[in-house]
Amino acid sequence: MENITLLIGIVIVTALVFDFTNGFHDTANAMATTISTGALRPKTAVAMSAVLNLVGAFVSVEVAATISKGLINEDSGIEPAVIFAGLVGAIIWNLLTWLAGLPSSSSHALMGGLIGATIASVGVGAVSFDAVVMKVLIPAVVAPLVAGVAAMLATRLTYRLSRSSDEQEVAKGYRAGQIASAALVSLAHGTNDAQKTMGVITLALISGGALGADADPPLWVIASAGIAIALGTYLGGWRIIRTMGKGLTDIRPAQGFAAQTSSAVTILASSHLGFALSTTQVCSGSIMGCGLGRKGGAVRWSTAGRMVAAWGLTLPAAGLVAAGSALLATQGDWGVTTVAVLAVAAIAAIWFASRREPVDHTNVNDVEADTAEEAGVVTAALQAVAPPPTAAALEEAEAAARDDARSGKTAVSAS
């Protein structure tokens, strides 16, 4: 193993802590719809997701290369203390949004933390903004839209193909399909998100001289990142699972299958291209798309609005926390110690706050009645472009009208 100093060791441990929070923060991406429709029991779902996240970590290192080689200029003089500060910013923001039950982007929290810490300690020139725009910001806007449109169209196609089938039998089939598609999303999540931690650890090893420039993640880095994200996934981020499974829209098995399949294809394609996109944004976009795709379905735009606001705040908020941490951490050992103590205190405070109203596998599907929201103007407008009713549906409607007319005549004669 490489010659690792104490500070680099602290950075590695902190990176794995972030990876752990990433795991339970993003469990909802793969399993929220599966749990909300009853396709899998909550604990079974998170266990399956954890195993597949671990497997996914070994599939590729393209995204890790984006983090370790593309985002921050390696020859800018960045030190391990700066990376440590960036990770602290990402962890704090992850936990705050988890406490609020908001599915924000762990990926953008990490990138915002790294960028903020780097700018505060080294300067703007150390950040490769071309890579930030091309491989972070543009995918952040495009990927959720693509996944959402794909999920909406897939949902409409799914209901059209199964319109003449028995509803209960169809639901059973789609629940089985949900399990398969959820497994694919979990694999894709491990392929994309676990690599981000690999990239950070590799960047720390390069900045500390333990690895040469342009080095790929060593096997022990890949394994440790995969294990950390799998453990976090098994813990289950129940608050965010509730929001994505019940808070955005009411999901039926056919919708869940369409949403998860669309998400998996988008994430895997982006991982292959090295785009460090937000799997949370992709999966949230798919869920909203499937809500719009079902006739009579409604997206709860108030929840979606809070979620999008959190997306917009993630990069700057994590960056500001990381920048403040970097100003302290670069002062020497006492600065690193101070940042570590403050981070532990903040984590403990957030944890105790979460215990006031705990959410776990026993109540994850319990949603208050006041969370219900009728379809708004946007939902109604989008559903207005739904395909026209089929001939069979028109015949059924006409038959029902004739039956109603006969019943009315019979009632008048009897009176």
XYZ file of N, CA, C and O in Angstrom, residues 185-280:
384
model
N -31.151 -0.059 -11.208
C -30.854 1.286 -10.705
C -29.799 1.219 -9.604
O -28.885 2.052 -9.537
N -29.902 0.224 -8.726
C -28.913 0.076 -7.653
C -27.528 -0.182 -8.225
O -26.536 0.394 -7.761
N -27.466 -1.051 -9.216
C -26.189 -1.322 -9.876
C -25.642 -0.050 -10.519
O -24.451 0.269 -10.402
N -26.522 0.699 -11.181
C -26.101 1.946 -11.828
C -25.644 2.968 -10.803
O -24.681 3.715 -11.029
N -26.320 3.020 -9.661
C -25.942 3.972 -8.614
C -24.552 3.665 -8.079
O -23.730 4.571 -7.878
N -24.271 2.397 -7.839
C -22.932 2.028 -7.385
C -21.885 2.350 -8.429
O -20.777 2.807 -8.107
N -22.248 2.165 -9.702
C -21.321 2.458 -10.786
C -20.997 3.950 -10.854
O -19.868 4.342 -11.145
N -21.988 4.799 -10.572
C -21.785 6.242 -10.706
C -21.328 6.891 -9.399
O -20.291 7.546 -9.361
N -22.078 6.677 -8.313
C -21.811 7.444 -7.093
C -20.624 6.933 -6.284
O -19.896 7.732 -5.694
N -20.431 5.621 -6.218
C -19.278 5.112 -5.475
C -17.975 5.603 -6.104
O -16.967 5.812 -5.414
N -18.004 5.812 -7.412
C -16.797 6.271 -8.097
C -16.388 7.683 -7.672
O -15.214 8.043 -7.765
N -17.351 8.478 -7.234
C -17.018 9.845 -6.841
C -16.115 9.846 -5.611
O -15.170 10.631 -5.512
N -16.416 8.951 -4.682
C -15.546 8.828 -3.514
C -14.190 8.263 -3.910
O -13.153 8.693 -3.397
N -14.199 7.306 -4.820
C -12.908 6.797 -5.326
C -12.081 7.936 -5.903
O -10.862 8.016 -5.682
N -12.729 8.805 -6.663
C -12.019 9.922 -7.270
C -11.440 10.866 -6.241
O -10.306 11.357 -6.379
N -12.187 11.133 -5.166
C -11.704 12.025 -4.110
C -10.506 11.416 -3.391
O -9.498 12.094 -3.124
N -10.591 10.139 -3.045
C -9.476 9.483 -2.363
C -8.242 9.460 -3.259
O -7.118 9.718 -2.808
N -8.462 9.171 -4.540
C -7.338 9.173 -5.479
C -6.721 10.563 -5.598
O -5.491 10.714 -5.638
N -7.563 11.605 -5.626
C -7.066 12.980 -5.678
C -6.237 13.302 -4.437
O -5.184 13.946 -4.526
N -6.690 12.824 -3.267
C -5.934 13.054 -2.027
C -4.588 12.338 -2.071
O -3.558 12.893 -1.635
N -4.582 11.118 -2.582
C -3.331 10.363 -2.673
C -2.357 11.023 -3.646
O -1.151 11.069 -3.398
N -2.886 11.566 -4.737
C -2.026 12.259 -5.698
C -1.482 13.549 -5.107
O -0.288 13.863 -5.223
N -2.366 14.334 -4.436
C -1.932 15.606 -3.864
C -0.917 15.415 -2.738
O -0.072 16.285 -2.495
N -0.988 14.267 -2.047
C -0.032 13.991 -0.976
C 1.212 13.259 -1.443
O 2.069 12.916 -0.626
N 1.297 12.991 -2.740
C 2.474 12.330 -3.278
C 2.479 10.828 -3.134
O 3.475 10.166 -3.437
N 1.381 10.245 -2.665
C 1.324 8.795 -2.495
C 1.032 8.071 -3.799
O 1.268 6.871 -3.918
N 0.494 8.802 -4.791
C 0.257 8.251 -6.119
C 0.795 9.231 -7.157
O 0.843 10.439 -6.917
N 1.164 8.706 -8.308
C 1.620 9.569 -9.386
C 0.467 10.257 -10.079
O -0.701 9.844 -9.960
N 0.765 11.320 -10.792
C -0.268 12.048 -11.526
C -0.928 11.130 -12.552
O -0.301 10.228 -13.116
N -2.229 11.370 -12.783
C -3.019 10.597 -13.747
C -3.213 9.133 -13.355
O -3.588 8.306 -14.182
N -2.978 8.808 -12.082
C -3.163 7.428 -11.629
C -4.647 7.102 -11.502
O -5.468 7.961 -11.159
N -4.992 5.863 -11.777
C -6.354 5.384 -11.561
C -6.497 4.906 -10.113
O -5.496 4.631 -9.446
N -7.731 4.792 -9.615
C -7.922 4.329 -8.230
C -7.363 2.925 -8.025
O -7.647 2.015 -8.818
N -6.567 2.708 -6.975
C -6.102 1.349 -6.659
C -7.272 0.452 -6.261
O -8.356 0.940 -5.913
N -7.062 -0.844 -6.280
C -8.126 -1.790 -5.968
C -8.674 -1.594 -4.565
O -9.890 -1.668 -4.352
N -7.776 -1.308 -3.583
C -8.259 -1.147 -2.209
C -9.150 0.089 -2.080
O -10.079 0.109 -1.248
N -8.912 1.111 -2.894
C -9.775 2.293 -2.891
C -11.148 1.935 -3.450
O -12.189 2.323 -2.898
N -11.164 1.191 -4.552
C -12.435 0.771 -5.149
C -13.254 -0.074 -4.166
O -14.453 0.142 -3.974
N -12.587 -1.026 -3.514
C -13.280 -1.919 -2.578
C -13.823 -1.160 -1.373
O -14.977 -1.357 -0.965
N -13.017 -0.274 -0.789
C -13.456 0.446 0.410
C -14.607 1.394 0.093
O -15.562 1.521 0.878
N -14.563 2.050 -1.079
C -15.664 2.932 -1.469
C -16.939 2.133 -1.694
O -18.034 2.556 -1.292
N -16.826 0.969 -2.324
C -17.993 0.132 -2.553
C -18.614 -0.360 -1.257
O -19.843 -0.364 -1.103
N -17.780 -0.755 -0.310
C -18.290 -1.251 0.977
C -18.971 -0.129 1.754
O -20.046 -0.319 2.346
N -18.379 1.071 1.748
C -18.948 2.196 2.500
C -20.320 2.586 1.958
O -21.271 2.804 2.728
N -20.450 2.679 0.630
C -21.745 3.082 0.069
C -22.780 1.973 0.259
O -23.975 2.251 0.448
N -22.341 0.707 0.257
C -23.272 -0.405 0.492
C -23.797 -0.393 1.925
O -24.999 -0.595 2.159
N -22.931 -0.119 2.887
C -23.370 -0.051 4.283
C -24.353 1.098 4.498
O -25.356 0.955 5.198
N -24.062 2.243 3.886
C -24.979 3.373 3.995
C -26.321 3.069 3.358
O -27.378 3.441 3.883
N -26.297 2.375 2.232
C -27.540 2.001 1.554
C -28.375 1.071 2.414
O -29.605 1.209 2.497
N -27.719 0.129 3.077
C -28.463 -0.809 3.923
C -29.100 -0.106 5.120
O -30.176 -0.495 5.577
N -28.445 0.949 5.609
C -29.034 1.700 6.721
C -30.375 2.288 6.298
O -31.324 2.318 7.081
N -30.474 2.728 5.061
C -31.754 3.214 4.535
C -32.020 4.661 4.920
O -32.115 4.979 6.093
N -32.144 5.526 3.923
C -32.495 6.922 4.200
C -33.997 7.082 4.173
O -34.585 7.624 3.234
N -34.658 6.624 5.219
C -36.108 6.466 5.211
C -36.849 7.772 4.999
O -37.932 7.785 4.389
N -36.312 8.882 5.493
C -36.993 10.163 5.309
C -37.113 10.515 3.824
O -38.151 10.992 3.352
N -36.026 10.291 3.089
C -36.031 10.634 1.666
C -36.804 9.598 0.871
O -37.456 9.926 -0.124
N -36.772 8.340 1.312
C -37.592 7.309 0.668
C -39.073 7.694 0.756
O -39.827 7.532 -0.208
N -39.489 8.217 1.907
C -40.888 8.635 2.063
C -41.228 9.760 1.082
O -42.281 9.737 0.439
N -40.341 10.736 0.958
C -40.606 11.866 0.065
C -40.718 11.416 -1.382
O -41.663 11.788 -2.095
N -39.771 10.593 -1.833
C -39.770 10.179 -3.234
C -40.833 9.134 -3.531
O -41.383 9.083 -4.640
N -41.147 8.292 -2.554
C -42.125 7.238 -2.787
C -43.558 7.684 -2.638
O -44.454 7.177 -3.329
N -43.811 8.651 -1.725
C -45.177 9.072 -1.454
C -45.391 10.574 -1.585
O -46.524 11.026 -1.756
N -44.322 11.354 -1.474
C -44.492 12.803 -1.416
C -44.608 13.490 -2.752
O -45.217 14.560 -2.853
N -44.036 12.907 -3.824
C -44.063 13.558 -5.130
C -45.325 13.221 -5.920
O -45.918 14.084 -6.560
N -45.717 11.969 -5.895
C -46.911 11.525 -6.611
C -47.319 10.161 -6.068
O -46.537 9.507 -5.381
N -48.545 9.766 -6.338
C -49.003 8.432 -5.951
C -48.607 7.452 -7.049
O -49.092 7.553 -8.184
N -47.739 6.517 -6.695
C -47.144 5.639 -7.704
C -47.801 4.262 -7.682
O -47.954 3.656 -6.618
N -48.163 3.781 -8.866
C -48.661 2.425 -9.043
C -47.565 1.575 -9.680
O -46.609 2.119 -10.242
N -47.689 0.245 -9.608
C -46.597 -0.615 -10.085
C -46.128 -0.320 -11.501
O -44.927 -0.304 -11.779
N -47.064 -0.084 -12.430
C -46.661 0.185 -13.818
C -45.825 1.458 -13.902
O -44.842 1.532 -14.641
N -46.209 2.473 -13.112
C -45.444 3.719 -13.098
C -44.064 3.510 -12.499
O -43.065 4.058 -12.992
N -44.007 2.742 -11.410
C -42.723 2.483 -10.775
C -41.759 1.786 -11.707
O -40.569 2.125 -11.765
N -42.276 0.826 -12.469
C -41.432 0.118 -13.425
C -40.914 1.071 -14.498
O -39.727 1.056 -14.847
N -41.783 1.917 -15.026
C -41.371 2.865 -16.067
C -40.343 3.853 -15.535
O -39.350 4.162 -16.207
N -40.558 4.359 -14.317
C -39.641 5.347 -13.738
C -38.260 4.746 -13.499
O -37.231 5.347 -13.831
N -38.228 3.555 -12.923
C -36.935 2.951 -12.591
C -36.157 2.543 -13.833
O -34.938 2.699 -13.884
N -36.854 2.049 -14.838
C -36.170 1.669 -16.064
C -35.568 2.896 -16.752
O -34.424 2.868 -17.218
N -36.322 3.982 -16.800
C -35.825 5.215 -17.405
C -34.612 5.740 -16.643
O -33.626 6.194 -17.247
N -34.664 5.678 -15.330
C -33.547 6.152 -14.509
C -32.296 5.320 -14.750
O -31.196 5.856 -14.912
N -32.463 4.005 -14.767
C -31.303 3.124 -14.917
C -30.601 3.354 -16.245
O -29.366 3.435 -16.309
N -31.378 3.474 -17.319
C -30.777 3.683 -18.638
C -30.020 5.012 -18.676
O -28.896 5.095 -19.189
N -30.607 6.055 -18.105
C -29.959 7.373 -18.102
C -28.667 7.353 -17.297
O -27.632 7.879 -17.734
N -28.696 6.743 -16.118
C -27.511 6.724 -15.245
C -26.382 5.898 -15.864
O -25.221 6.307 -15.862
N -26.727 4.721 -16.383
C -25.690 3.870 -16.969
C -25.050 4.518 -18.194
O -23.830 4.449 -18.378
N -25.859 5.163 -19.013
C -25.310 5.849 -20.188
C -24.384 6.984 -19.765
O -23.297 7.173 -20.333
N -24.768 7.730 -18.740
C -23.950 8.841 -18.262
C -22.664 8.353 -17.616
O -21.601 8.970 -17.774
N -22.737 7.243 -16.886
C -21.531 6.677 -16.276
C -20.538 6.256 -17.353
O -19.328 6.459 -17.214
N -21.050 5.678 -18.428
C -20.175 5.256 -19.526
C -19.458 6.448 -20.159
O -18.303 6.348 -20.579
N -20.145 7.601 -20.186
C -19.564 8.807 -20.787
C -18.716 9.610 -19.800
O -18.110 10.600 -20.187
N -18.706 9.187 -18.526
C -17.913 9.888 -17.525
C -18.594 11.108 -16.949
O -17.944 11.953 -16.326
N -19.917 11.243 -17.116
C -20.644 12.375 -16.563
C -20.948 12.104 -15.089
O -21.591 11.122 -14.752
N -20.487 13.008 -14.212
C -20.734 12.845 -12.774
C -22.076 13.478 -12.423
O -22.158 14.446 -11.673
N -23.133 12.911 -12.996
C -24.447 13.515 -12.794
C -25.030 13.127 -11.443
O -24.500 12.280 -10.729
N -26.130 13.773 -11.109
C -26.833 13.470 -9.870
C -27.852 12.370 -10.115
O -28.838 12.569 -10.826
N -27.615 11.207 -9.533
C -28.594 10.129 -9.665
C -29.903 10.506 -8.980
O -30.978 10.063 -9.390
N -29.835 11.333 -7.943
C -31.038 11.789 -7.254
C -31.918 12.603 -8.189
O -33.135 12.410 -8.253
